[in-house]
mmCIF file of C-alpha atoms in Angstrom:
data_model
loop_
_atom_site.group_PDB
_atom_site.id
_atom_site.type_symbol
_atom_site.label_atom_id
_atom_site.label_comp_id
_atom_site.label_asym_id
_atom_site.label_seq_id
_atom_site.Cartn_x
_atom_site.Cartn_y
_atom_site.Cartn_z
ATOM 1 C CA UNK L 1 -0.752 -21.750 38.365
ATOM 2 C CA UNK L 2 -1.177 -25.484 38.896
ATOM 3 C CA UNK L 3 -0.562 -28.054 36.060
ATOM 4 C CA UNK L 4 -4.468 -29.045 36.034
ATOM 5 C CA UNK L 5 -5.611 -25.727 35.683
ATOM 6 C CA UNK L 6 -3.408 -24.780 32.710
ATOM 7 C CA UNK L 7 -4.161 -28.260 30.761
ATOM 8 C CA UNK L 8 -7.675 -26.652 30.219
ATOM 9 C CA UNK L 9 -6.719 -22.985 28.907
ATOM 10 C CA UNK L 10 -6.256 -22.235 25.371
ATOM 11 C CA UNK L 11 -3.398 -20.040 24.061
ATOM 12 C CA UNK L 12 -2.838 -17.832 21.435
ATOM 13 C CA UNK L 13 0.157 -19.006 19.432
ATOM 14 C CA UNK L 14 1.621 -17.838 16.313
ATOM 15 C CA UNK L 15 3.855 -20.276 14.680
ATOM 16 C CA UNK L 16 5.701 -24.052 15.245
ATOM 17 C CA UNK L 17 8.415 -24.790 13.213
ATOM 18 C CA UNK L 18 11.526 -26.791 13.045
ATOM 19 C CA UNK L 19 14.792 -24.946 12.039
ATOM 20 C CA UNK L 20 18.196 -24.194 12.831
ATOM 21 C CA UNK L 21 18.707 -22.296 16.548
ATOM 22 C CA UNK L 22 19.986 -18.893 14.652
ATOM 23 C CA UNK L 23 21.671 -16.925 17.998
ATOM 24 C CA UNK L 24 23.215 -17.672 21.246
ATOM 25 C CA UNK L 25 25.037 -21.002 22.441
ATOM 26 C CA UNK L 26 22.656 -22.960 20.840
ATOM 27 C CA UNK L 27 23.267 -21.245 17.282
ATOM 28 C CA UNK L 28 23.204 -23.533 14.616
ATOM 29 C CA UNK L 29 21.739 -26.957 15.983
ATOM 30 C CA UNK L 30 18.556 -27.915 14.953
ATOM 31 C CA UNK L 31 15.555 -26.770 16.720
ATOM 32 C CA UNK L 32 11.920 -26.414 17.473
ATOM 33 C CA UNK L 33 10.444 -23.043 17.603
ATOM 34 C CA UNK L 34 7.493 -22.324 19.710
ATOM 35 C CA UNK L 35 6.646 -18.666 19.145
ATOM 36 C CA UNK L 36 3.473 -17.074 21.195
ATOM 37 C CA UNK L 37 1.418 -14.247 20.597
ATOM 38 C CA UNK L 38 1.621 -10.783 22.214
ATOM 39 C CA UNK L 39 4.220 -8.776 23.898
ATOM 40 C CA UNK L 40 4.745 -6.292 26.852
ATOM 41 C CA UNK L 41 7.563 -4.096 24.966
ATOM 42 C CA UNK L 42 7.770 -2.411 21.700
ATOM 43 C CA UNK L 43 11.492 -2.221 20.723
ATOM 44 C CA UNK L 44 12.589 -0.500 17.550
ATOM 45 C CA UNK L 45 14.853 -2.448 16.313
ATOM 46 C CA UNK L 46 11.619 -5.233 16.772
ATOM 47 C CA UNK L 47 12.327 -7.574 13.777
ATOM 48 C CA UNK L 48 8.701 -10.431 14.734
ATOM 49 C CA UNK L 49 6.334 -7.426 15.052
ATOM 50 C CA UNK L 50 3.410 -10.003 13.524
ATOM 51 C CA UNK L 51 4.186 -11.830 17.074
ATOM 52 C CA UNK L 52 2.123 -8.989 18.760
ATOM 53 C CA UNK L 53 0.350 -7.208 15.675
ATOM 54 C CA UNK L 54 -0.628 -10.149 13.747
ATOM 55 C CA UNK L 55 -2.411 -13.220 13.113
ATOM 56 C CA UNK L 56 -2.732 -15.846 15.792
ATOM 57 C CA UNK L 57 -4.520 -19.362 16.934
ATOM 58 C CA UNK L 58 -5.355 -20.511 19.764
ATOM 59 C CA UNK L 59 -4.418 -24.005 20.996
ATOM 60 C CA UNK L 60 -4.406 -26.087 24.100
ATOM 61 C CA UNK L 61 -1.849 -27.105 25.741
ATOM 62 C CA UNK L 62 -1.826 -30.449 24.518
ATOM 63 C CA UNK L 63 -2.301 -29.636 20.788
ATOM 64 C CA UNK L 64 0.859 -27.226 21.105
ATOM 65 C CA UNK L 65 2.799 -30.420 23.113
ATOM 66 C CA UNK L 66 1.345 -32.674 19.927
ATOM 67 C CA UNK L 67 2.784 -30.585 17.326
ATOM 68 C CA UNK L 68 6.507 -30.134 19.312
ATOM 69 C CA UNK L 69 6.100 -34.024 19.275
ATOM 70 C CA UNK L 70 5.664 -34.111 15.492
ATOM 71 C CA UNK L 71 8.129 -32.139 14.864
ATOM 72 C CA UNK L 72 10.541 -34.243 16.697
ATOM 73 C CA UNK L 73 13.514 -31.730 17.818
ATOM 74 C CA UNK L 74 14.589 -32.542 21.459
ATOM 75 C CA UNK L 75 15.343 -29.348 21.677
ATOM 76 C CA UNK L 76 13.041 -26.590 21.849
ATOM 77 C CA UNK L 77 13.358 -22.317 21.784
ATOM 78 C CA UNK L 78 9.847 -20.550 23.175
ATOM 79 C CA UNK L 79 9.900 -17.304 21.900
ATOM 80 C CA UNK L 80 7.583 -14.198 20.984
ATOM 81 C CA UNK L 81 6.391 -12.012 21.718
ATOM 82 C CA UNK L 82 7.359 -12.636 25.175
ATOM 83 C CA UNK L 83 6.658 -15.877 26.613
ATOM 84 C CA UNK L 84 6.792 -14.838 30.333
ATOM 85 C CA UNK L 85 4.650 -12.181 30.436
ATOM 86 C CA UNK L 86 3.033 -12.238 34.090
ATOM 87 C CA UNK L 87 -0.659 -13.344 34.111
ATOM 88 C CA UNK L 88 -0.506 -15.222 31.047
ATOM 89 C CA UNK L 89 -1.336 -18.223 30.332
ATOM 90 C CA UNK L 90 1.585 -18.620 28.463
ATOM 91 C CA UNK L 91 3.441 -18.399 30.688
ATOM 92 C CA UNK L 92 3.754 -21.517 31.551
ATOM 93 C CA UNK L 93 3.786 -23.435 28.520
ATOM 94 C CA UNK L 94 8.094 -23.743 29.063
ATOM 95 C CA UNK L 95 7.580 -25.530 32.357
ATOM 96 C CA UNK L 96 4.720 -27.927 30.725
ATOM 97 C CA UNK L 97 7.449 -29.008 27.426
ATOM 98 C CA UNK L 98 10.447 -29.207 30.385
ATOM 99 C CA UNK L 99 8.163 -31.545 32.172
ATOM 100 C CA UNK L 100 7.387 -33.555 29.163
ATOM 101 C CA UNK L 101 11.368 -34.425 28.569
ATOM 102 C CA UNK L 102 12.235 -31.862 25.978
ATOM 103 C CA UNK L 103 15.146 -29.347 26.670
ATOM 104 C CA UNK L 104 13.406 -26.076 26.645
ATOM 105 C CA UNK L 105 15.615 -22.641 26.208
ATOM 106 C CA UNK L 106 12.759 -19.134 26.542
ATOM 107 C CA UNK L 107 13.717 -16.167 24.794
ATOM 108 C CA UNK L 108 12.234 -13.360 27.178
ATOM 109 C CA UNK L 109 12.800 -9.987 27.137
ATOM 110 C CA UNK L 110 14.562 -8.821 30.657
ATOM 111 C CA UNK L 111 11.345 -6.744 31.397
ATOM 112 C CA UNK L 112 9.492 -9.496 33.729
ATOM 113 C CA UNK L 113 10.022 -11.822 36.391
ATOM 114 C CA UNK L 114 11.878 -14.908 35.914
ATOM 115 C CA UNK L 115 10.346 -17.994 37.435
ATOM 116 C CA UNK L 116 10.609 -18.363 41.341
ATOM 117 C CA UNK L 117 11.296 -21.274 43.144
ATOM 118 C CA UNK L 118 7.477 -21.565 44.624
ATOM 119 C CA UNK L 119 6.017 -21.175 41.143
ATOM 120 C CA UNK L 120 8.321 -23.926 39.360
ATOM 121 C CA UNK L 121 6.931 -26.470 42.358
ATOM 122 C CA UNK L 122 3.286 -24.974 42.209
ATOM 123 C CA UNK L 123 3.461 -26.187 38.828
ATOM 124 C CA UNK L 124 5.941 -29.468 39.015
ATOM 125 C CA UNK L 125 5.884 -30.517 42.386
ATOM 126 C CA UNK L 126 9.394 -29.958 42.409
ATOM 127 C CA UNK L 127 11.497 -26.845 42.956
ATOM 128 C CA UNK L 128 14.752 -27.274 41.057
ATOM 129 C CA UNK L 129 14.994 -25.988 37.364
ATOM 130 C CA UNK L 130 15.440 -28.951 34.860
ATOM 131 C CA UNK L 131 15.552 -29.156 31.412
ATOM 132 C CA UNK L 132 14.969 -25.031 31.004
ATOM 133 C CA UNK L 133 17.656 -22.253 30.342
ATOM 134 C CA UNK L 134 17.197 -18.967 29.831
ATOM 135 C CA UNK L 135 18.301 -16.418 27.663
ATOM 136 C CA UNK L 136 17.776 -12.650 28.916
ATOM 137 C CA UNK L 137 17.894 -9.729 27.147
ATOM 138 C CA UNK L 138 19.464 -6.619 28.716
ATOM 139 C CA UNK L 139 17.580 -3.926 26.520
ATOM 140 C CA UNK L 140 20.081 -1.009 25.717
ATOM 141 C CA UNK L 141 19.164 2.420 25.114
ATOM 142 C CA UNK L 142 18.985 2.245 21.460
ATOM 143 C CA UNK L 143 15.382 0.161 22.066
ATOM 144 C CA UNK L 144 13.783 2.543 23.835
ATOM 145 C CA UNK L 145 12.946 0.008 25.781
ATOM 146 C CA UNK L 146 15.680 0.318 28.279
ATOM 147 C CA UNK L 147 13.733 1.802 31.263
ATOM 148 C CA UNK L 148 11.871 -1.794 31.760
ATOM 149 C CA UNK L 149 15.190 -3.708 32.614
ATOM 150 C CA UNK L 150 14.615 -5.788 35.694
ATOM 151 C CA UNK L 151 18.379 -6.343 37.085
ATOM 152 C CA UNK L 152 19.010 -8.127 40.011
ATOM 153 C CA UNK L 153 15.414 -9.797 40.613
ATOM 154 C CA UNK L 154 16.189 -11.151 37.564
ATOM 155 C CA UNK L 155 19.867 -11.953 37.609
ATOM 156 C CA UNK L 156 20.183 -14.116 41.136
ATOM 157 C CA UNK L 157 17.806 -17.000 39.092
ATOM 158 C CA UNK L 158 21.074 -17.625 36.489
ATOM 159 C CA UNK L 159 22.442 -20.431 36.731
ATOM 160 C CA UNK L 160 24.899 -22.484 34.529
ATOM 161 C CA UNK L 161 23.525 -22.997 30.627
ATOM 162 C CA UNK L 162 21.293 -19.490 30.972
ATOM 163 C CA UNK L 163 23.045 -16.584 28.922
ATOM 164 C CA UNK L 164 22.651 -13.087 29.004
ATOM 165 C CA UNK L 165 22.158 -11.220 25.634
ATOM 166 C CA UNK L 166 22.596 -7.789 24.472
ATOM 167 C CA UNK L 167 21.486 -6.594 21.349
ATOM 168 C CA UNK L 168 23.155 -2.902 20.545
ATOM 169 C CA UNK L 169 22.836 -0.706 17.936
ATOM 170 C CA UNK L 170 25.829 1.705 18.553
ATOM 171 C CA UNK L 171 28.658 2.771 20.741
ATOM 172 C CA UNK L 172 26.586 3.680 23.773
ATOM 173 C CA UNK L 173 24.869 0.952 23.652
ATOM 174 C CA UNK L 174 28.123 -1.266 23.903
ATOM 175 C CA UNK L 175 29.051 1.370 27.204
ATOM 176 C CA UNK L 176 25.915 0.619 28.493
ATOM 177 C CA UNK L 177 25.969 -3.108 28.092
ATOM 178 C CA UNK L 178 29.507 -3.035 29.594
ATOM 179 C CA UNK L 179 28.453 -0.856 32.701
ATOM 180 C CA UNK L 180 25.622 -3.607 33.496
ATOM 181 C CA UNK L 181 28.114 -6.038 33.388
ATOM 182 C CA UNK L 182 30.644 -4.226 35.846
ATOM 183 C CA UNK L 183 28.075 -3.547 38.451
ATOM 184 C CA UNK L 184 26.587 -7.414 38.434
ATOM 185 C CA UNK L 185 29.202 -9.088 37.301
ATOM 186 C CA UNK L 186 28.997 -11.465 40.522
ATOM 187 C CA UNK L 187 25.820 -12.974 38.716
ATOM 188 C CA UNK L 188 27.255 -13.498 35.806
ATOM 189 C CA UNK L 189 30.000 -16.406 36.231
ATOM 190 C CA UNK L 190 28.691 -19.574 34.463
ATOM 191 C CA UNK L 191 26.247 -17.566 32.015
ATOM 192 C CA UNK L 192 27.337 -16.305 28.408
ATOM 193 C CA UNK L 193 27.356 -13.241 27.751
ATOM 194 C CA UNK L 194 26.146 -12.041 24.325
ATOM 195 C CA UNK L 195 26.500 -8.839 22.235
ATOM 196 C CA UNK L 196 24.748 -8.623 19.332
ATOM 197 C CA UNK L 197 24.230 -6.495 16.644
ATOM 198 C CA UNK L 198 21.099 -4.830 15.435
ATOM 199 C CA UNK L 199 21.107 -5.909 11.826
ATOM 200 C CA UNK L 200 22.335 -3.059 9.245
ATOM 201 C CA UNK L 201 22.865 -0.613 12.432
ATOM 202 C CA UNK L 202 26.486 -1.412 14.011
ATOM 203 C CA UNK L 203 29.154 -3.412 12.319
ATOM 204 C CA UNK L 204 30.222 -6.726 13.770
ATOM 205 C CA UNK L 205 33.855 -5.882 13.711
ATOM 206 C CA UNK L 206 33.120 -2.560 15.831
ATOM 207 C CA UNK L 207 31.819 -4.730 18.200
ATOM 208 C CA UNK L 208 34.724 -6.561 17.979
ATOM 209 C CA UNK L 209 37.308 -4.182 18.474
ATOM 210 C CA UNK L 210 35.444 -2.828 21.597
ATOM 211 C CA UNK L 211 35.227 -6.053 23.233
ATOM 212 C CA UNK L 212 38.969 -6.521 22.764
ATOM 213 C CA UNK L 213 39.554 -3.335 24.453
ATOM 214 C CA UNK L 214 38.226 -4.500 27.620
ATOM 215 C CA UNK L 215 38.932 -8.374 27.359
ATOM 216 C CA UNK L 216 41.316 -8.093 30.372
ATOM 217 C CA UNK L 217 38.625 -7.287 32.545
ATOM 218 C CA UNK L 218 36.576 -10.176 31.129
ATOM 219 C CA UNK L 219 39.384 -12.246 31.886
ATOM 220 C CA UNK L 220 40.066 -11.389 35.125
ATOM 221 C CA UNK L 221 36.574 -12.086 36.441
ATOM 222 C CA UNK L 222 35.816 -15.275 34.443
ATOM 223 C CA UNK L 223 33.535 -14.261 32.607
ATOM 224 C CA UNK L 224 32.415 -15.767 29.045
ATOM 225 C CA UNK L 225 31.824 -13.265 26.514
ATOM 226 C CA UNK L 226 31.041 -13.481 22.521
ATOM 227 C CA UNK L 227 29.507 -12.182 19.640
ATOM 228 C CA UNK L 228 26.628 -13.311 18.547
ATOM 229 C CA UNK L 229 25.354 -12.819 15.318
ATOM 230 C CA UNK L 230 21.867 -13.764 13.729
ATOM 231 C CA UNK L 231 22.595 -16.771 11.749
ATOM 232 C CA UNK L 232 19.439 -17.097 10.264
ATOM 233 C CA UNK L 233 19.442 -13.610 8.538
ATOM 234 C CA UNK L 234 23.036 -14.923 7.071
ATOM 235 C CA UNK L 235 21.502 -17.780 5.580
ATOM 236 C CA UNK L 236 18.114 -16.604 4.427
ATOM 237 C CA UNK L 237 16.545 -13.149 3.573
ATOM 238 C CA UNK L 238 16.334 -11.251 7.116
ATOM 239 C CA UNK L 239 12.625 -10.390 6.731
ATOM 240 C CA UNK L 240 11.364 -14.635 5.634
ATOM 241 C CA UNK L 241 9.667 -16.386 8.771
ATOM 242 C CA UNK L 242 9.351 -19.878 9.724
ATOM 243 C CA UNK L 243 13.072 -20.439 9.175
#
């Protein structure tokens, strides 16, 4: 989609908010969330089900880019939902806050296409990435959303800042996780890898103490592992929104 067409599209959007970046490498600064409506998976662990099954408004492009500039965060997380879904509208509203200076991370869910070189320039007139990361989920079995994974498509548009996250709920989702990472490891030097729990469903610690298990392998192909945990369900009650 070009730039011009997209300015005149509205979007349904579900919340803007500034608050602390609660996962990931960027856990803890301070943040803008831009959260979208509607999404192509139904996990089960799904903890922003109103982001698909709820309220939303819909706002131009420039009333969204308004309210990020109100808000004031030079960073910025879009999330969901699931902000790439393919044939949305949405999904391009990352590329249109990258363009306009901010540095723009998008929480999407490993089930679509990342962009493509021809459809960053399409939009930008320019092909490299700048000013957007990404950060993937791998969806492990436990989500019964596992079957969507896109892999490789996916994994050769990584570069350095993106990160990889996996969110498990028990043992065989941690063998899973580690299997992935054994068989595309070569895609993964420069990106952070993630394991995180599913809140109330795995201890941290187990996580832990598997992770240690394997570290040498980690180690011996440079690769950047950690768990992650939800700080914003540390800090506030898990279920409060906006935070």
């Amino acid at each position: 989609m070009k730039r011009e067409e997209f300015l005149n599209e509205k979007i349904p959007m579900v919340e803007i908010f500034n608050s602390i970046s609660g996962e990931g490498i960027t856990s803890g600064f301070l943040t803008t969330f831009v959260r979208v409506y509607g999404c192509n998976l139904r996990c089960s662990y799904c903890d922003t089900k109103y982001s698909y099954d709820g309220e939303y408004s819909l706002m131009a492009p420039i009333e969204i880019l308004g309210e990020v500039n109100r808000l004031n965060c030079k960073r910025v997380i879009v999330t969901g939902g699931e902000p790439l879904e393919e044939e949305k509208i949405k999904r391009y509203i990352p590329l249109y806050l990258a363009q306009n200076g901010y540095e723009v991370r998008i929480e999407t869910n490993g089930s679509v296409r990342l962009y493509d070189e021809d459809e960053i320039y399409q939009f930008t007139s320019k092909k490299e990435r700048k000013n957007l990361f990404y950060t993937l989920d791998i969806k492990c079995p436990s989500s019964n959303m596992d079957k969507f994974n896109i892999f490789e498509e996916n994994f050769k548009r990584l570069i350095l800042g993106d990160e990889i996250k996996f969110v498990v709920g028990n043992v065989d989702d941690l063998d899973y996780s580690i299997d992935v990472v054994k068989r595309y490891k070569e895609y993964f030097k420069g990106v952070t890898l993630n394991f995180s729990p599913v809140f109330s469903k795995i201890e941290p610690s187990q996580i832990v103490d598997y992770l240690k298990i394997i570290n040498k392998f980690f180690a011996e192909n440079n690769l950047d592992v950690r768990l992650n945990l939800q700080l914003h369900k540390i800090i506030w009650d898990k279920d409060k929104r906006g935070v």
